[in-house]
């Protein structure tokens, strides 16, 4: 089409219509781009893929019941809500999903603090 366009321009120049070439090309049906319905992109872009993954993973992520942050499925632990040492049962009602850190270090630290403050108050 580019070759045809150049030929048309040369014909217009040879006929002395140099001042009207642009208008001729703009108004001419022969050179007008056909209006077509834009076909939506059917493939996902990398950015779209990333957005979908993050959107769905974040919306459906397991949340630590102690700190409230999201827990990766490969790093979650099942925790006793009421510790075994404190008489907690092994029933499902006494279980929760947590971070390993929250289950061991953080929770145990909180229990020690609570016991220490209880001792100080009495």
PDB file of C-alpha atoms in Angstrom, residues 5-107:
ATOM      1  CA  UNK A   5       0.472   5.704  -1.983  1.00  0.00           C
ATOM      2  CA  UNK A   6       3.758   7.025  -3.451  1.00  0.00           C
ATOM      3  CA  UNK A   7       2.509   6.395  -6.986  1.00  0.00           C
ATOM      4  CA  UNK A   8      -0.677   8.334  -6.237  1.00  0.00           C
ATOM      5  CA  UNK A   9       1.376  11.225  -4.825  1.00  0.00           C
ATOM      6  CA  UNK A  10       3.549  11.256  -7.965  1.00  0.00           C
ATOM      7  CA  UNK A  11       0.459  11.282 -10.183  1.00  0.00           C
ATOM      8  CA  UNK A  12      -0.956  14.218  -8.212  1.00  0.00           C
ATOM      9  CA  UNK A  13       2.371  16.089  -8.492  1.00  0.00           C
ATOM     10  CA  UNK A  14       2.641  15.408 -12.239  1.00  0.00           C
ATOM     11  CA  UNK A  15      -0.893  16.774 -12.708  1.00  0.00           C
ATOM     12  CA  UNK A  16       0.078  19.947 -10.827  1.00  0.00           C
ATOM     13  CA  UNK A  17      -2.146  19.296  -7.817  1.00  0.00           C
ATOM     14  CA  UNK A  18       0.607  19.707  -5.231  1.00  0.00           C
ATOM     15  CA  UNK A  19      -1.379  21.973  -2.920  1.00  0.00           C
ATOM     16  CA  UNK A  20      -4.286  19.532  -2.747  1.00  0.00           C
ATOM     17  CA  UNK A  21      -2.395  16.240  -2.238  1.00  0.00           C
ATOM     18  CA  UNK A  22      -2.822  16.055   1.518  1.00  0.00           C
ATOM     19  CA  UNK A  23      -6.505  16.945   1.329  1.00  0.00           C
ATOM     20  CA  UNK A  24      -6.992  14.450  -1.504  1.00  0.00           C
ATOM     21  CA  UNK A  25      -5.393  11.668   0.534  1.00  0.00           C
ATOM     22  CA  UNK A  26      -7.335  12.599   3.674  1.00  0.00           C
ATOM     23  CA  UNK A  27     -10.703  12.735   1.906  1.00  0.00           C
ATOM     24  CA  UNK A  28     -10.151   9.941  -0.608  1.00  0.00           C
ATOM     25  CA  UNK A  29     -11.880   6.651   0.159  1.00  0.00           C
ATOM     26  CA  UNK A  30      -8.992   4.834  -1.461  1.00  0.00           C
ATOM     27  CA  UNK A  31      -6.545   5.919   1.250  1.00  0.00           C
ATOM     28  CA  UNK A  32      -8.832   6.226   4.228  1.00  0.00           C
ATOM     29  CA  UNK A  33      -8.211   3.651   6.864  1.00  0.00           C
ATOM     30  CA  UNK A  34     -11.254   1.524   7.192  1.00  0.00           C
ATOM     31  CA  UNK A  35     -12.911   1.857  10.545  1.00  0.00           C
ATOM     32  CA  UNK A  36     -12.925  -1.524  12.090  1.00  0.00           C
ATOM     33  CA  UNK A  37     -14.165  -2.771  15.338  1.00  0.00           C
ATOM     34  CA  UNK A  38     -11.144  -3.123  17.543  1.00  0.00           C
ATOM     35  CA  UNK A  39     -10.767  -6.728  18.423  1.00  0.00           C
ATOM     36  CA  UNK A  40      -9.910  -7.033  22.091  1.00  0.00           C
ATOM     37  CA  UNK A  41      -6.579  -8.594  22.909  1.00  0.00           C
ATOM     38  CA  UNK A  42      -7.192 -12.275  23.563  1.00  0.00           C
ATOM     39  CA  UNK A  43      -3.844 -13.015  25.228  1.00  0.00           C
ATOM     40  CA  UNK A  44      -2.941 -11.948  28.735  1.00  0.00           C
ATOM     41  CA  UNK A  45       0.067  -9.699  29.047  1.00  0.00           C
ATOM     42  CA  UNK A  46       2.725 -10.412  31.662  1.00  0.00           C
ATOM     43  CA  UNK A  47       1.380  -7.520  33.724  1.00  0.00           C
ATOM     44  CA  UNK A  48      -2.165  -8.887  33.498  1.00  0.00           C
ATOM     45  CA  UNK A  49      -0.992 -12.357  34.562  1.00  0.00           C
ATOM     46  CA  UNK A  50       0.823 -10.899  37.551  1.00  0.00           C
ATOM     47  CA  UNK A  51      -2.206  -8.832  38.538  1.00  0.00           C
ATOM     48  CA  UNK A  52      -4.524 -11.866  38.374  1.00  0.00           C
ATOM     49  CA  UNK A  53      -2.168 -14.016  40.441  1.00  0.00           C
ATOM     50  CA  UNK A  54      -1.682 -11.352  43.112  1.00  0.00           C
ATOM     51  CA  UNK A  55      -5.362 -10.451  43.207  1.00  0.00           C
ATOM     52  CA  UNK A  56      -6.545 -14.025  43.677  1.00  0.00           C
ATOM     53  CA  UNK A  57      -3.724 -15.150  45.969  1.00  0.00           C
ATOM     54  CA  UNK A  58      -4.070 -12.168  48.269  1.00  0.00           C
ATOM     55  CA  UNK A  59      -7.849 -12.439  48.390  1.00  0.00           C
ATOM     56  CA  UNK A  60      -7.712 -16.142  49.243  1.00  0.00           C
ATOM     57  CA  UNK A  61      -4.597 -16.210  51.396  1.00  0.00           C
ATOM     58  CA  UNK A  62      -4.608 -17.879  54.778  1.00  0.00           C
ATOM     59  CA  UNK A  63      -4.332 -15.326  57.563  1.00  0.00           C
ATOM     60  CA  UNK A  64      -2.415 -15.978  60.780  1.00  0.00           C
ATOM     61  CA  UNK A  65      -4.896 -15.971  63.646  1.00  0.00           C
ATOM     62  CA  UNK A  66      -2.329 -14.485  66.023  1.00  0.00           C
ATOM     63  CA  UNK A  67      -0.852 -11.552  64.073  1.00  0.00           C
ATOM     64  CA  UNK A  68      -3.398 -11.191  61.255  1.00  0.00           C
ATOM     65  CA  UNK A  69      -0.809 -11.247  58.452  1.00  0.00           C
ATOM     66  CA  UNK A  70      -0.993 -13.568  55.455  1.00  0.00           C
ATOM     67  CA  UNK A  71       0.690 -16.947  55.733  1.00  0.00           C
ATOM     68  CA  UNK A  72       2.218 -18.809  52.807  1.00  0.00           C
ATOM     69  CA  UNK A  73       0.637 -22.233  52.507  1.00  0.00           C
ATOM     70  CA  UNK A  74       4.049 -23.901  52.749  1.00  0.00           C
ATOM     71  CA  UNK A  75       4.937 -22.234  56.028  1.00  0.00           C
ATOM     72  CA  UNK A  76       1.787 -22.400  58.114  1.00  0.00           C
ATOM     73  CA  UNK A  77       1.505 -24.291  61.368  1.00  0.00           C
ATOM     74  CA  UNK A  78      -1.474 -25.575  63.279  1.00  0.00           C
ATOM     75  CA  UNK A  79      -1.546 -24.037  66.738  1.00  0.00           C
ATOM     76  CA  UNK A  80      -3.499 -24.834  69.881  1.00  0.00           C
ATOM     77  CA  UNK A  81      -5.585 -21.777  70.748  1.00  0.00           C
ATOM     78  CA  UNK A  82      -5.447 -22.824  74.383  1.00  0.00           C
ATOM     79  CA  UNK A  83      -2.022 -24.347  74.910  1.00  0.00           C
ATOM     80  CA  UNK A  84      -1.737 -28.023  75.836  1.00  0.00           C
ATOM     81  CA  UNK A  85       0.233 -26.987  78.907  1.00  0.00           C
ATOM     82  CA  UNK A  86      -2.785 -24.955  79.981  1.00  0.00           C
ATOM     83  CA  UNK A  87      -5.272 -27.807  79.419  1.00  0.00           C
ATOM     84  CA  UNK A  88      -6.054 -27.189  75.735  1.00  0.00           C
ATOM     85  CA  UNK A  89      -7.594 -30.108  73.852  1.00  0.00           C
ATOM     86  CA  UNK A  90      -6.646 -31.642  70.549  1.00  0.00           C
ATOM     87  CA  UNK A  91     -10.112 -30.962  69.107  1.00  0.00           C
ATOM     88  CA  UNK A  92     -10.557 -28.915  65.932  1.00  0.00           C
ATOM     89  CA  UNK A  93     -12.300 -26.130  67.871  1.00  0.00           C
ATOM     90  CA  UNK A  94      -9.030 -25.492  69.691  1.00  0.00           C
ATOM     91  CA  UNK A  95      -6.925 -25.244  66.524  1.00  0.00           C
ATOM     92  CA  UNK A  96      -5.884 -22.329  64.346  1.00  0.00           C
ATOM     93  CA  UNK A  97      -3.487 -21.672  61.473  1.00  0.00           C
ATOM     94  CA  UNK A  98      -0.521 -19.432  62.287  1.00  0.00           C
ATOM     95  CA  UNK A  99       2.990 -18.452  61.244  1.00  0.00           C
ATOM     96  CA  UNK A 100       5.667 -20.725  62.723  1.00  0.00           C
ATOM     97  CA  UNK A 101       7.124 -17.683  64.510  1.00  0.00           C
ATOM     98  CA  UNK A 102       3.760 -16.667  65.964  1.00  0.00           C
ATOM     99  CA  UNK A 103       3.032 -20.216  67.070  1.00  0.00           C
ATOM    100  CA  UNK A 104       6.299 -20.698  68.908  1.00  0.00           C
ATOM    101  CA  UNK A 105       8.294 -17.588  69.676  1.00  0.00           C
ATOM    102  CA  UNK A 106       5.684 -14.828  69.779  1.00  0.00           C
ATOM    103  CA  UNK A 107       2.949 -16.803  71.508  1.00  0.00           C
TER     104      UNK A 107
END
